Short mmCIF file of C-alpha atoms in Angstrom, two decimals:
data_model
loop_
_atom_site.label_atom_id
_atom_site.label_comp_id
_atom_site.label_asym_id
_atom_site.label_seq_id
_atom_site.Cartn_x
_atom_site.Cartn_y
_atom_site.Cartn_z
CA MET A 139 20.08 -9.66 -20.46
CA LEU A 140 19.26 -11.16 -16.42
CA LEU A 141 21.38 -7.51 -15.35
CA LEU A 142 19.36 -5.86 -18.65
CA SER A 143 15.51 -6.94 -17.23
CA LEU A 144 16.56 -6.49 -13.26
CA GLY A 145 18.11 -2.85 -14.01
CA SER A 146 14.80 -2.30 -16.16
CA ALA A 147 12.83 -3.20 -13.97
CA LEU A 148 14.37 -1.10 -10.72
CA PHE A 149 14.93 1.32 -12.98
CA TRP A 150 11.42 2.32 -14.38
CA ARG A 151 9.49 0.39 -11.02
CA ASP A 152 8.32 4.23 -9.80
CA ILE A 153 6.63 5.62 -13.83
CA ILE A 154 5.37 2.39 -15.20
CA PRO A 155 4.45 0.64 -12.10
CA ASN A 156 2.11 -2.29 -13.53
CA ALA A 157 4.33 -3.01 -16.89
CA ILE A 158 6.53 -3.57 -14.75
CA PHE A 159 4.51 -5.92 -11.95
CA TYR A 160 2.75 -7.67 -14.70
CA LEU A 161 4.79 -8.04 -18.45
CA LEU A 162 7.52 -10.03 -19.25
CA PRO A 163 10.43 -8.46 -19.86
CA PHE A 164 10.85 -6.69 -16.40
CA ARG A 165 10.25 -10.50 -14.99
CA LEU A 166 12.59 -12.26 -17.40
CA HIS A 167 15.63 -12.13 -14.24
CA GLN A 168 13.45 -13.93 -12.44
CA LEU A 169 13.35 -16.95 -14.23
CA MET A 170 16.57 -16.48 -15.93
CA ALA A 171 17.99 -17.19 -12.16
CA GLY A 172 16.67 -20.31 -12.28
CA ALA A 173 17.19 -21.69 -15.28
CA LEU A 174 21.24 -20.52 -14.59
CA ILE A 175 21.75 -22.17 -11.68
CA ALA A 176 19.56 -25.74 -13.49
CA ILE A 177 21.90 -25.22 -16.34
CA LEU A 178 25.00 -24.81 -15.23
CA SER A 179 24.47 -26.87 -11.77
CA LEU A 180 26.15 -24.00 -10.66
CA ARG A 181 26.14 -24.95 -6.19
CA LEU A 182 28.23 -24.38 -3.75
CA ASP A 183 29.63 -26.39 -0.62
CA ALA A 184 30.76 -26.73 2.54
CA GLY A 185 31.54 -23.13 4.87
CA PRO A 186 29.74 -21.57 1.48
CA GLY A 187 27.61 -23.75 1.21
CA ASN A 188 25.92 -22.76 4.50
CA ILE A 189 26.58 -19.52 4.74
CA SER A 190 24.86 -18.99 1.69
CA SER A 191 21.38 -21.02 2.55
CA LEU A 192 21.54 -19.69 5.87
CA LEU A 193 22.13 -15.53 4.52
CA ALA A 194 18.67 -16.11 2.46
CA SER A 195 16.91 -17.62 4.42
CA ALA A 196 17.30 -15.14 7.10
CA GLY A 197 16.87 -11.79 4.03
CA LEU A 198 13.34 -14.23 3.20
CA VAL A 199 12.03 -13.70 7.14
CA ALA A 200 13.65 -9.70 6.56
CA ILE A 201 12.05 -8.81 3.93
CA THR A 202 8.35 -10.09 5.03
CA VAL A 203 8.81 -7.09 7.77
CA MET A 204 10.96 -5.05 6.09
CA LEU A 205 8.55 -4.43 3.21
CA ASP A 206 5.67 -2.43 3.16
CA ASP A 207 3.65 0.01 1.07
CA ARG A 208 6.34 2.23 0.97
CA TYR A 209 8.68 -0.05 -1.61
CA SER A 210 7.54 -1.29 -4.94
CA PRO A 211 7.28 -4.32 -6.04
CA ALA A 212 9.60 -4.14 -7.70
CA VAL A 213 11.82 -4.08 -5.11
CA GLY A 214 10.47 -6.99 -3.18
CA ALA A 215 10.54 -9.22 -6.57
CA ALA A 216 14.52 -8.52 -6.75
CA ALA A 217 14.57 -9.51 -3.33
CA VAL A 218 13.14 -12.20 -3.58
CA THR A 219 14.96 -13.42 -6.22
CA VAL A 220 18.37 -12.73 -5.42
CA LEU A 221 17.80 -14.30 -1.73
CA GLY A 222 15.96 -17.37 -3.90
CA PHE A 223 19.23 -17.82 -5.92
CA LEU A 224 21.48 -17.47 -3.37
CA LEU A 225 19.23 -20.51 -1.54
CA LEU A 226 18.86 -22.91 -4.21
CA LEU A 227 22.82 -22.05 -4.36
CA GLY A 228 23.39 -24.08 -1.10
CA ARG A 229 21.02 -26.04 -1.92
CA GLU A 230 22.93 -29.55 -1.38
CA THR A 231 24.52 -28.43 2.20
CA ASP A 232 23.93 -29.57 6.10
CA PHE A 233 21.62 -26.46 7.09
CA SER A 234 19.02 -27.00 3.22
CA ARG A 235 18.57 -30.62 3.92
CA LEU A 236 17.92 -30.10 8.48
CA PHE A 237 15.82 -27.08 7.39
CA TYR A 238 14.19 -27.65 4.20
CA GLY A 239 14.69 -31.46 3.19
CA ASN A 240 12.56 -32.31 5.76
CA LYS A 241 9.57 -33.68 5.48
CA LEU A 242 7.07 -31.14 6.80
CA MET A 243 9.33 -28.04 4.83
CA GLN A 244 8.74 -30.96 1.24
CA TRP A 245 5.07 -31.21 2.29
CA PHE A 246 5.21 -27.72 1.91
CA GLY A 247 6.87 -27.34 -0.98
CA ARG A 248 5.40 -30.33 -2.64
CA ARG A 249 2.39 -27.47 -2.00
CA SER A 250 3.45 -24.71 -3.38
CA TYR A 251 2.48 -23.58 -6.66
CA ALA A 252 -1.58 -24.59 -4.93
CA ILE A 253 -0.86 -22.37 -1.93
CA TYR A 254 0.58 -19.84 -4.78
CA LEU A 255 -2.63 -20.08 -6.96
CA VAL A 256 -5.17 -19.88 -4.14
CA HIS A 257 -4.28 -17.43 -1.57
CA TRP A 258 -5.11 -14.33 -2.58
CA PRO A 259 -8.18 -14.64 -4.58
CA ILE A 260 -8.97 -15.37 -0.68
CA ILE A 261 -7.56 -13.19 0.96
CA VAL A 262 -9.81 -10.30 -1.93
CA LEU A 263 -12.66 -12.09 -1.15
CA PHE A 264 -12.08 -11.72 2.97
CA LYS A 265 -10.85 -8.27 2.46
CA TYR A 266 -13.72 -7.28 0.70
CA HIS A 267 -16.44 -8.98 3.37
CA THR A 268 -14.49 -7.63 6.34
CA ASN A 269 -13.99 -3.77 4.28
CA PHE A 270 -10.54 -4.27 3.72
CA GLN A 271 -9.87 -4.82 7.95
CA PHE A 272 -6.96 -7.42 8.79
CA ASP A 273 -5.83 -7.45 12.25
CA ASN A 274 -3.35 -10.77 13.60
CA GLY A 275 -6.34 -13.66 13.92
CA ALA A 276 -7.40 -13.33 10.36
CA ARG A 277 -4.29 -14.10 8.40
CA VAL A 278 -3.74 -16.87 11.32
CA LEU A 279 -7.15 -17.85 10.37
CA LEU A 280 -6.71 -17.73 6.93
CA PHE A 281 -3.75 -19.19 6.77
CA PHE A 282 -5.51 -22.21 7.50
CA VAL A 283 -8.10 -21.57 5.06
CA CYS A 284 -5.62 -21.55 2.23
CA ILE A 285 -3.78 -24.61 3.23
CA PHE A 286 -6.93 -26.47 2.91
CA ALA A 287 -8.01 -24.77 -0.18
CA ALA A 288 -4.32 -25.69 -1.65
CA VAL A 289 -3.95 -29.60 -0.15
CA GLY A 290 -7.73 -29.87 -2.03
CA LEU A 291 -6.76 -27.75 -5.31
CA HIS A 292 -3.68 -30.11 -5.39
CA GLU A 293 -5.01 -33.59 -4.49
CA LEU A 294 -8.36 -33.55 -7.19
CA VAL A 295 -6.85 -31.34 -9.55
CA GLU A 296 -3.07 -30.43 -10.14
CA LYS A 297 -2.29 -34.36 -9.22
CA PRO A 298 -4.85 -36.38 -11.72
CA PHE A 299 -2.82 -33.70 -14.51
CA ARG A 300 0.11 -34.77 -13.71
CA LYS A 301 -0.68 -38.00 -13.87
CA VAL A 302 -2.28 -40.56 -16.68
CA GLY A 303 -1.53 -43.93 -17.19
CA GLU A 304 -1.85 -47.75 -17.04
CA ASP A 305 -2.88 -46.75 -12.42
CA THR A 306 -5.58 -43.47 -13.60
CA THR A 307 -8.32 -43.42 -11.68
CA VAL A 308 -12.42 -42.20 -12.39
CA PRO A 309 -11.61 -39.44 -10.62
CA GLN A 310 -8.65 -38.60 -12.96
CA LEU A 311 -10.00 -39.39 -15.90
CA MET A 312 -12.77 -36.98 -15.60
CA ALA A 313 -10.36 -33.96 -14.17
CA MET A 314 -10.15 -32.83 -17.30
CA ARG A 315 -13.48 -32.85 -19.04
CA ALA A 316 -14.87 -31.71 -15.09
CA THR A 317 -12.33 -28.54 -16.28
CA VAL A 318 -13.27 -28.19 -19.17
CA SER A 319 -17.06 -27.87 -19.12
CA THR A 320 -16.12 -25.72 -15.39
CA LEU A 321 -14.32 -23.13 -17.69
CA LEU A 322 -16.82 -23.11 -20.43
CA LEU A 323 -19.50 -22.46 -17.99
CA THR A 324 -17.85 -19.71 -16.56
CA MET A 325 -16.64 -17.67 -20.00
CA PHE A 326 -20.72 -18.05 -21.26
CA VAL A 327 -21.93 -16.79 -18.00
CA ALA A 328 -18.55 -13.79 -18.19
CA ALA A 329 -19.61 -12.64 -21.47
CA THR A 330 -23.17 -12.70 -20.41
CA ILE A 331 -22.52 -10.01 -17.77
CA TRP A 332 -19.75 -8.26 -19.56
CA LYS A 333 -23.08 -8.19 -22.73
CA LEU A 334 -24.90 -6.98 -20.37
CA HIS A 335 -22.73 -4.34 -18.69
CA GLY A 336 -22.79 -6.11 -15.33
CA LEU A 337 -26.10 -6.57 -13.83
CA PRO A 338 -27.50 -2.44 -13.90
CA SER A 339 -30.54 -3.63 -11.85
CA ARG A 340 -28.58 -4.74 -8.73
CA VAL A 341 -27.16 -1.14 -7.66
CA ASP A 342 -28.73 1.86 -7.57
CA THR A 343 -27.71 4.66 -10.03
CA ARG A 344 -27.46 7.15 -8.12
CA ILE A 345 -24.51 4.76 -6.34
CA GLN A 346 -22.83 3.14 -10.03
CA HIS A 347 -22.65 7.55 -11.06
CA ILE A 348 -20.22 8.17 -7.81
CA VAL A 349 -18.05 4.95 -8.60
CA GLU A 350 -17.33 5.39 -11.47
CA THR A 351 -16.71 9.66 -10.66
CA VAL A 352 -14.03 7.71 -9.00
CA ASP A 353 -10.98 8.08 -10.65
CA ALA A 354 -11.86 11.13 -12.03
CA GLU A 355 -12.35 12.97 -9.27
CA THR A 356 -8.80 11.43 -7.76
CA ALA A 357 -7.64 13.15 -10.77
CA LEU A 358 -8.98 16.42 -9.18
CA ARG A 359 -7.82 16.27 -6.54
CA LEU A 360 -4.05 16.29 -8.16
CA ARG A 361 -4.73 18.70 -9.35
CA ALA A 362 -6.67 20.71 -6.32
CA ILE A 363 -3.59 19.45 -4.04
CA ARG A 364 -0.78 20.66 -6.67
CA PHE A 365 0.54 17.58 -6.87
CA GLY A 366 4.03 17.17 -8.57
CA LYS A 367 4.50 20.86 -7.47
CA CYS A 368 3.75 21.81 -3.58
CA ASN A 369 2.88 18.34 -3.05
CA LEU A 370 5.82 16.07 -3.38
CA HIS A 371 6.04 12.18 -2.97
CA GLU A 372 8.55 9.68 -3.59
CA ILE A 373 8.48 9.38 -7.17
CA HIS A 374 8.70 13.81 -6.95
CA ARG A 375 12.69 15.46 -6.30
CA PHE A 376 12.73 18.37 -3.76
CA ALA A 377 13.52 20.03 -6.53
CA ASP A 378 10.27 19.54 -8.05
CA TYR A 379 9.31 22.05 -5.39
CA ASN A 380 7.68 24.97 -7.33
CA ALA A 381 8.62 28.02 -4.18
CA ALA A 382 8.24 30.63 -6.69
CA GLU A 383 4.19 29.10 -6.80
CA CYS A 384 3.94 26.73 -3.21
CA ALA A 385 5.40 29.36 -0.84
CA SER A 386 4.63 32.62 -2.21
CA LEU A 387 3.39 35.65 -0.09
CA ASP A 388 -0.43 38.30 -0.47
CA ALA A 389 0.48 41.27 0.80
CA ASN A 390 -3.72 42.42 0.32
CA ARG A 391 -4.48 38.49 2.53
CA LYS A 392 -3.31 37.43 5.69
CA ASN A 393 -0.61 34.51 4.97
CA VAL A 394 -1.09 30.79 5.92
CA LEU A 395 1.25 28.65 5.12
CA VAL A 396 0.15 24.54 5.63
CA ILE A 397 3.21 21.71 6.56
CA GLY A 398 2.58 18.54 6.25
CA ASP A 399 1.61 15.19 4.40
CA SER A 400 -0.89 14.23 2.79
CA MET A 401 -4.02 15.39 4.95
CA ALA A 402 -2.32 18.60 5.29
CA ALA A 403 -2.45 18.58 1.91
CA ASP A 404 -6.23 18.02 2.06
CA THR A 405 -6.70 20.39 4.35
CA TYR A 406 -4.75 23.47 1.99
CA MET A 407 -7.31 22.63 0.01
CA MET A 408 -10.61 22.35 2.02
CA LEU A 409 -9.23 26.05 3.26
CA SER A 410 -8.17 27.73 0.13
CA GLN A 411 -12.03 26.75 -0.79
CA ALA A 412 -13.46 27.93 2.66
CA TYR A 413 -11.55 31.53 2.93
CA PRO A 414 -11.35 33.16 -0.70
CA ASN A 415 -9.42 36.29 1.12
CA ILE A 416 -7.06 34.20 2.64
CA HIS A 417 -3.32 32.99 0.79
CA PHE A 418 -2.60 30.03 1.60
CA ALA A 419 1.12 28.89 0.72
CA GLN A 420 1.53 25.16 0.58
CA ALA A 421 4.59 22.62 1.96
CA THR A 422 3.19 19.22 2.42
CA ALA A 423 4.50 15.28 0.69
CA GLY A 424 3.69 12.06 1.15
CA ALA A 425 3.86 10.64 4.83
CA CYS A 426 6.32 13.80 5.39
CA THR A 427 4.22 14.53 8.60
CA ALA A 428 4.72 18.14 10.19
CA VAL A 429 7.18 17.63 12.98
CA LEU A 430 10.44 19.06 12.96
CA LYS A 431 13.39 15.76 13.58
CA ILE A 432 11.08 13.90 10.67
CA SER A 433 14.05 10.93 11.65
CA ASP A 434 12.85 9.81 14.08
CA ILE A 435 8.97 9.08 13.32
CA GLY A 436 10.30 6.93 9.09
CA GLY A 437 9.93 9.74 7.11
CA LYS A 438 13.76 8.89 5.63
CA TYR A 439 13.24 9.22 1.70
CA PRO A 440 14.81 12.06 0.40
CA THR A 441 12.69 13.80 -1.90
CA CYS A 442 10.64 14.59 2.19
CA GLU A 443 13.98 15.07 4.22
CA ALA A 444 15.16 18.04 1.66
CA LEU A 445 11.74 19.32 1.60
CA ASN A 446 11.41 19.16 5.40
CA ALA A 447 14.83 21.03 5.95
CA TYR A 448 13.84 23.31 3.69
CA ARG A 449 9.77 24.35 5.33
CA PHE A 450 11.54 24.11 8.39
CA SER A 451 14.32 26.91 8.02
CA ARG A 452 13.59 29.08 4.77
CA LEU A 453 9.79 29.10 4.54
CA ILE A 454 9.31 29.02 8.66
CA GLU A 455 11.49 32.72 8.54
CA LEU A 456 8.70 34.25 5.43
CA ASP A 457 6.36 36.97 7.53
CA MET A 458 3.15 34.04 7.48
CA ASP A 459 0.26 35.22 9.45
CA LEU A 460 0.62 31.37 11.08
CA ILE A 461 1.37 28.34 9.82
CA VAL A 462 -0.61 25.43 10.16
CA LEU A 463 0.62 21.98 11.09
CA ALA A 464 -1.31 19.25 9.44
CA SER A 465 -0.48 15.24 9.47
CA ILE A 466 -1.46 11.98 10.20
CA TRP A 467 -1.16 11.74 13.63
CA SER A 468 -0.73 9.21 16.50
CA GLU A 469 0.29 8.99 19.85
CA ASP A 470 3.74 8.14 19.03
CA ARG A 471 4.11 11.37 16.89
CA ILE A 472 3.26 14.31 20.34
CA GLN A 473 6.79 14.41 21.98
CA PRO A 474 8.19 14.96 18.30
CA LEU A 475 4.85 17.53 18.07
CA LYS A 476 5.85 18.96 20.53
CA GLU A 477 9.03 19.84 20.03
CA THR A 478 8.58 21.54 16.62
CA ILE A 479 5.67 23.85 18.34
CA ALA A 480 8.53 25.19 20.66
CA TYR A 481 10.47 25.50 18.26
CA LEU A 482 8.14 27.50 16.11
CA ARG A 483 7.07 30.02 18.51
CA SER A 484 10.55 30.82 19.54
CA ARG A 485 11.01 32.11 16.63
CA GLY A 486 7.37 34.36 17.19
CA LYS A 487 4.82 32.27 14.99
CA ASN A 488 1.81 31.28 15.96
CA VAL A 489 0.33 28.06 14.98
CA LEU A 490 -2.23 25.63 14.93
CA VAL A 491 -2.60 21.95 14.73
CA ILE A 492 -5.20 20.03 12.38
CA GLY A 493 -5.92 17.69 15.01
CA PRO A 494 -6.89 13.98 14.23
CA ARG A 495 -9.62 12.92 11.62
CA ALA A 496 -12.85 11.37 11.45
CA HIS A 497 -12.04 8.56 9.32
CA PHE A 498 -13.92 5.64 7.51
CA ARG A 499 -12.90 2.23 8.55
CA GLY A 500 -12.19 0.61 4.99
CA SER A 501 -12.81 1.82 1.47
CA VAL A 502 -15.45 4.68 1.44
CA PRO A 503 -16.82 4.09 -2.69
CA LEU A 504 -16.54 0.04 -1.77
CA LEU A 505 -18.93 1.21 0.96
CA ILE A 506 -20.77 3.24 -1.19
CA SER A 507 -20.89 -0.03 -3.43
CA ARG A 508 -22.53 -1.92 -1.66
CA GLN A 509 -25.15 -0.04 -1.10
CA THR A 510 -28.39 -1.50 -2.43
CA SER A 511 -29.84 2.48 -2.57
CA LEU A 512 -28.87 5.81 -0.91
CA ASP A 513 -31.74 6.43 1.45
CA GLY A 514 -30.63 6.92 4.40
CA LEU A 515 -26.79 6.12 3.81
CA ASN A 516 -25.44 8.18 6.21
CA ILE A 517 -27.06 6.13 8.98
CA LYS A 518 -25.51 3.12 7.00
CA LEU A 519 -22.15 3.92 6.92
CA ARG A 520 -22.47 5.77 11.34
CA ASP A 521 -20.80 2.66 12.12
CA SER A 522 -17.84 2.02 9.73
CA VAL A 523 -16.77 6.29 10.68
CA ILE A 524 -13.80 6.16 13.33
CA GLN A 525 -13.53 8.41 15.29
CA ASP A 526 -10.16 8.89 17.28
CA THR A 527 -11.53 10.88 21.01
CA GLU A 528 -8.14 9.42 22.43
CA LEU A 529 -5.64 10.53 20.82
CA LEU A 530 -7.06 13.97 20.21
CA SER A 531 -7.42 14.23 24.14
CA LYS A 532 -3.34 12.54 24.65
CA MET A 533 -3.27 15.51 22.18
CA GLN A 534 -5.24 17.59 24.06
CA THR A 535 -3.58 17.04 27.67
CA ALA A 536 0.11 17.27 26.47
CA LEU A 537 -0.52 20.60 24.91
CA PRO A 538 -2.74 22.69 26.78
CA ASP A 539 -1.57 25.75 25.28
CA VAL A 540 -2.32 24.74 21.48
CA GLU A 541 -5.82 25.42 19.72
CA ILE A 542 -5.57 22.38 18.03
CA VAL A 543 -9.25 21.66 15.62
CA PRO A 544 -10.26 18.15 14.79
CA ILE A 545 -11.82 17.28 11.18
CA GLY A 546 -15.20 15.18 11.72
CA ILE A 547 -14.35 14.14 15.67
CA ILE A 548 -17.85 15.09 18.26
CA GLN A 549 -16.33 15.71 21.33
#
């Protein structure tokens, strides 16, 4: 059952990610791993136990650095389960007593569940307040805020609920009544707001309409960028790329090939609508930068590697009038871009680069939803726009003979 649960979670992680995250059958292996150790009293002593505990500790630190948004939460959860299992196997060794048996670690351990409960609401509310900007200073601040809130929860709620006896204090006796009263009040307020469909009077109806149509607009975008056929993702296979539809030629029009990542997919959508007299071919994939040596900058998932090899071998040999390279650029990608352009020109290709784009600091629908009116919206959101003129200047300096077209950046 443990292996079935773990295997199912990993196998379907990209197909039904919400179910994998929330439903018990796909989380059961985490509970069972701990139960096996408890029921069977599994442990490793001496050298093997120390190695197990040390490897688990190093692994837990490593995955906090290695795992990012490119990985499904199911992968992280599986890694934590395996490493936690190894850690508990060596719980009675010298290393574990030294590192985990000291007073500081035990202090955190007793409050660990309280920290778990409070940390996410605090982080989400902070991100919302700061337009989802999150630097290292904020991380340090929130660490201490979470600890402070967890201590309060541990002392005022958890301990009073756990300990009831002859020496029970008045605050402990009041804990249950206060908690139930607060819960009932919260449910009443929530039900009232739900019944009223929120508080419509606090939001401009035009803003509400924009926010409500985000999902529909996102679906339209996926169709417009030909998601799953001409624009691939980690969930797709290279075989899903439809070359007949995405990389065809039109004898009656000029032909332009757009290569790059998700920004290139949006570039294809923009150009194909703005220039209907030109035929645009497309070979794009998420996080699959428009450079020849994709492995040098992190595009290492198999679908990207296969598509990139195909577009820089087969597709560029097609009789295209122009090849457009569009990606989310950064300073470390300028040299690979320069090498890519040299490669394409050596094969007689005309190249255009879509340069850095102006973008918003935070989620645009969220920024709009926080306004009370659409009047003067552009002025209100102006401070949230990031124009990377420095990166554009560095690209122009490194590529003086290449036409670079920035999007929304005022020079």
